[in-house]
Amino acid sequence: MKPPFQIAVFVSGSGTNLQALLDRFSLSSTAGPRVSRVVASRPGIGAIARAEQAGVPWSVLPAGVDSDSLAEAMLNELELAGADLLVLAGFLKLIPEPVVRAHRGRILNIHPALLPAFGGPGMYGRRVHEAVLQSGARISGATVHIVDEQYDHGPIVAQWPVPVLEHDDPETLAARVLEVEHRLLPEVVDAFAAGDLTTDPAGRPKWNRTLFRDERFVLVPSKS
Ligand code: GRF
């Protein structure tokens, strides 16, 4: 029998995206894809409690080490996970070059805006939504992309737009984006595991099926 497709998830925060993955890919699945290990950038975060609750092995990366030691620790975790895919689900550290090289095209990140806008160093959490609101953009959304050596930079794999509404503040916008993140990320991971989404040796993605049924933007008619 083919071994199950194993997913490692790196986290830094509350882990709601991790939860969406745990709900879809449980460890008890013998044949299907499963989350095999959760790796946190710091202790005490909500994501660790979620891994614990799901009975998924977890660990914390060493703090205050140089990039080479961090890379070594990450590679070791990926080995322990038997990872076919690494998902960054709210992970705030830059993935060191040796890790990207060893797993090129097999690392996904989710970002809470429509890249290439509103991404890059320092663009995380509330700051992303503040920047979107400040820009006057009328659309935001979620992006899943392949991870390369730079923050929020690798090839885009999938996006899901959401409207920016008149009275949005960073929290209401974040909540609307998060809702689609929780649907998009497991779907993309599932497609990857199924071979519906593949990557070439340079890490460029290719879809072998369509992700959305149609492309309609349905207008709300004005009252006049
Ligand atoms: C999400 O908005 C994700 O897009 C970003 O960090 C946030 C993590 O949230 N990279 P959570 O920890 O999954 O709840």
PDB file of N, CA and C and ligand atoms in Angstrom, residues 11-19 47 50 88-92 109-113 123-125 129 142-143 152 174 177-178 181-182 185, ligand 1:
ATOM      1  N   VAL A  11       4.001  26.942  12.324  1.00  0.00           N
ATOM      2  CA  VAL A  11       3.055  27.919  12.883  1.00  0.00           C
ATOM      3  C   VAL A  11       3.741  28.897  13.846  1.00  0.00           C
ATOM      4  N   SER A  12       3.119  30.072  13.998  1.00  0.00           N
ATOM      5  CA  SER A  12       3.619  31.043  14.987  1.00  0.00           C
ATOM      6  C   SER A  12       2.522  31.643  15.842  1.00  0.00           C
ATOM      7  N   GLY A  13       1.255  31.306  15.552  1.00  0.00           N
ATOM      8  CA  GLY A  13       0.184  32.048  16.235  1.00  0.00           C
ATOM      9  C   GLY A  13      -0.944  31.170  16.738  1.00  0.00           C
ATOM     10  N   SER A  14      -2.155  31.679  16.554  1.00  0.00           N
ATOM     11  CA  SER A  14      -3.310  30.996  17.149  1.00  0.00           C
ATOM     12  C   SER A  14      -3.661  29.711  16.417  1.00  0.00           C
ATOM     13  N   GLY A  15      -3.303  29.618  15.154  1.00  0.00           N
ATOM     14  CA  GLY A  15      -3.421  28.339  14.458  1.00  0.00           C
ATOM     15  C   GLY A  15      -4.804  28.000  13.918  1.00  0.00           C
ATOM     16  N   THR A  16      -5.571  29.023  13.534  1.00  0.00           N
ATOM     17  CA  THR A  16      -6.887  28.685  12.967  1.00  0.00           C
ATOM     18  C   THR A  16      -6.739  28.028  11.588  1.00  0.00           C
ATOM     19  N   ASN A  17      -5.731  28.423  10.834  1.00  0.00           N
ATOM     20  CA  ASN A  17      -5.492  27.737   9.548  1.00  0.00           C
ATOM     21  C   ASN A  17      -4.999  26.308   9.784  1.00  0.00           C
ATOM     22  N   LEU A  18      -4.160  26.144  10.802  1.00  0.00           N
ATOM     23  CA  LEU A  18      -3.752  24.791  11.181  1.00  0.00           C
ATOM     24  C   LEU A  18      -4.990  23.957  11.496  1.00  0.00           C
ATOM     25  N   GLN A  19      -5.926  24.547  12.241  1.00  0.00           N
ATOM     26  CA  GLN A  19      -7.137  23.814  12.612  1.00  0.00           C
ATOM     27  C   GLN A  19      -7.903  23.354  11.369  1.00  0.00           C
ATOM     28  N   ALA A  47      -1.599  27.450  18.521  1.00  0.00           N
ATOM     29  CA  ALA A  47      -1.456  26.384  17.528  1.00  0.00           C
ATOM     30  C   ALA A  47      -0.939  25.090  18.167  1.00  0.00           C
ATOM     31  N   ARG A  50      -3.730  23.232  19.700  1.00  0.00           N
ATOM     32  CA  ARG A  50      -4.553  22.572  18.673  1.00  0.00           C
ATOM     33  C   ARG A  50      -3.903  21.263  18.212  1.00  0.00           C
ATOM     34  N   LEU A  88       3.184  26.594   5.551  1.00  0.00           N
ATOM     35  CA  LEU A  88       3.368  27.667   6.524  1.00  0.00           C
ATOM     36  C   LEU A  88       1.993  28.267   6.787  1.00  0.00           C
ATOM     37  N   ALA A  89       1.487  28.065   7.982  1.00  0.00           N
ATOM     38  CA  ALA A  89       0.142  28.534   8.315  1.00  0.00           C
ATOM     39  C   ALA A  89       0.262  29.578   9.415  1.00  0.00           C
ATOM     40  N   GLY A  90       0.580  30.814   9.009  1.00  0.00           N
ATOM     41  CA  GLY A  90       0.808  31.857   9.991  1.00  0.00           C
ATOM     42  C   GLY A  90       2.161  31.682  10.649  1.00  0.00           C
ATOM     43  N   PHE A  91       3.182  31.431   9.839  1.00  0.00           N
ATOM     44  CA  PHE A  91       4.553  31.240  10.349  1.00  0.00           C
ATOM     45  C   PHE A  91       5.348  32.496  10.020  1.00  0.00           C
ATOM     46  N   LEU A  92       5.967  33.087  11.050  1.00  0.00           N
ATOM     47  CA  LEU A  92       6.513  34.431  10.854  1.00  0.00           C
ATOM     48  C   LEU A  92       8.002  34.482  10.500  1.00  0.00           C
ATOM     49  N   ASN A 109       2.709  28.750   1.391  1.00  0.00           N
ATOM     50  CA  ASN A 109       2.402  29.742   2.428  1.00  0.00           C
ATOM     51  C   ASN A 109       1.037  30.343   2.149  1.00  0.00           C
ATOM     52  N   ILE A 110       0.321  30.689   3.209  1.00  0.00           N
ATOM     53  CA  ILE A 110      -0.926  31.433   3.029  1.00  0.00           C
ATOM     54  C   ILE A 110      -0.744  32.847   3.539  1.00  0.00           C
ATOM     55  N   HIS A 111      -1.204  33.811   2.724  1.00  0.00           N
ATOM     56  CA  HIS A 111      -1.050  35.226   3.069  1.00  0.00           C
ATOM     57  C   HIS A 111      -2.420  35.895   3.005  1.00  0.00           C
ATOM     58  N   PRO A 112      -2.729  36.768   3.989  1.00  0.00           N
ATOM     59  CA  PRO A 112      -4.087  37.312   4.056  1.00  0.00           C
ATOM     60  C   PRO A 112      -4.310  38.573   3.213  1.00  0.00           C
ATOM     61  N   ALA A 113      -3.826  38.588   1.975  1.00  0.00           N
ATOM     62  CA  ALA A 113      -4.095  39.689   1.040  1.00  0.00           C
ATOM     63  C   ALA A 113      -3.812  39.145  -0.359  1.00  0.00           C
ATOM     64  N   MET A 123       4.959  42.683   6.719  1.00  0.00           N
ATOM     65  CA  MET A 123       3.532  42.657   6.359  1.00  0.00           C
ATOM     66  C   MET A 123       2.903  41.374   6.888  1.00  0.00           C
ATOM     67  N   TYR A 124       2.491  41.417   8.127  1.00  0.00           N
ATOM     68  CA  TYR A 124       1.824  40.249   8.702  1.00  0.00           C
ATOM     69  C   TYR A 124       0.748  40.726   9.672  1.00  0.00           C
ATOM     70  N   GLY A 125      -0.162  39.826   9.977  1.00  0.00           N
ATOM     71  CA  GLY A 125      -1.210  40.117  10.959  1.00  0.00           C
ATOM     72  C   GLY A 125      -2.011  41.359  10.608  1.00  0.00           C
ATOM     73  N   HIS A 129      -3.977  44.221   6.920  1.00  0.00           N
ATOM     74  CA  HIS A 129      -5.334  44.740   6.720  1.00  0.00           C
ATOM     75  C   HIS A 129      -5.369  46.258   6.888  1.00  0.00           C
ATOM     76  N   ALA A 142      -7.305  36.175   0.002  1.00  0.00           N
ATOM     77  CA  ALA A 142      -6.270  35.265   0.486  1.00  0.00           C
ATOM     78  C   ALA A 142      -5.451  34.772  -0.702  1.00  0.00           C
ATOM     79  N   THR A 143      -4.165  34.589  -0.460  1.00  0.00           N
ATOM     80  CA  THR A 143      -3.266  34.052  -1.489  1.00  0.00           C
ATOM     81  C   THR A 143      -2.523  32.849  -0.928  1.00  0.00           C
ATOM     82  N   ASP A 152       6.860  36.201   1.155  1.00  0.00           N
ATOM     83  CA  ASP A 152       5.642  36.425   0.356  1.00  0.00           C
ATOM     84  C   ASP A 152       5.926  36.624  -1.128  1.00  0.00           C
ATOM     85  N   ALA A 174     -10.048  41.343   8.446  1.00  0.00           N
ATOM     86  CA  ALA A 174      -9.269  40.127   8.749  1.00  0.00           C
ATOM     87  C   ALA A 174     -10.192  38.919   8.884  1.00  0.00           C
ATOM     88  N   VAL A 177     -11.417  37.753   5.493  1.00  0.00           N
ATOM     89  CA  VAL A 177     -10.335  37.084   4.749  1.00  0.00           C
ATOM     90  C   VAL A 177     -10.060  35.703   5.351  1.00  0.00           C
ATOM     91  N   LEU A 178     -10.045  35.654   6.670  1.00  0.00           N
ATOM     92  CA  LEU A 178      -9.734  34.392   7.362  1.00  0.00           C
ATOM     93  C   LEU A 178     -10.737  33.301   6.981  1.00  0.00           C
ATOM     94  N   GLU A 181      -9.584  31.949   3.846  1.00  0.00           N
ATOM     95  CA  GLU A 181      -8.317  31.224   4.057  1.00  0.00           C
ATOM     96  C   GLU A 181      -8.589  29.792   4.485  1.00  0.00           C
ATOM     97  N   HIS A 182      -9.542  29.661   5.417  1.00  0.00           N
ATOM     98  CA  HIS A 182      -9.834  28.328   5.980  1.00  0.00           C
ATOM     99  C   HIS A 182     -10.437  27.387   4.947  1.00  0.00           C
ATOM    100  N   LEU A 185      -7.026  27.072   1.837  1.00  0.00           N
ATOM    101  CA  LEU A 185      -5.787  26.351   2.153  1.00  0.00           C
ATOM    102  C   LEU A 185      -5.966  24.826   2.115  1.00  0.00           C
TER     103      LEU A 185
HETATM  104  C1  GRF B   1      -3.402  34.179   8.671  1.00  0.00           C
HETATM  105  O1  GRF B   1      -4.107  35.340   8.345  1.00  0.00           O
HETATM  106  C2  GRF B   1      -2.410  33.818   7.594  1.00  0.00           C
HETATM  107  O2  GRF B   1      -2.816  34.195   6.323  1.00  0.00           O
HETATM  108  C3  GRF B   1      -1.192  34.612   7.985  1.00  0.00           C
HETATM  109  O3  GRF B   1      -1.184  34.587   9.390  1.00  0.00           O
HETATM  110  C4  GRF B   1      -2.504  34.394   9.889  1.00  0.00           C
HETATM  111  C5  GRF B   1      -2.447  33.193  10.766  1.00  0.00           C
HETATM  112  O4  GRF B   1      -3.620  32.982  11.464  1.00  0.00           O
HETATM  113  N1  GRF B   1      -0.005  34.122   7.340  1.00  0.00           N
HETATM  114  P1  GRF B   1      -3.848  31.628  12.212  1.00  0.00           P
HETATM  115  O5  GRF B   1      -2.698  31.416  13.169  1.00  0.00           O
HETATM  116  O6  GRF B   1      -3.944  30.534  11.193  1.00  0.00           O
HETATM  117  O7  GRF B   1      -5.150  31.804  12.945  1.00  0.00           O
END
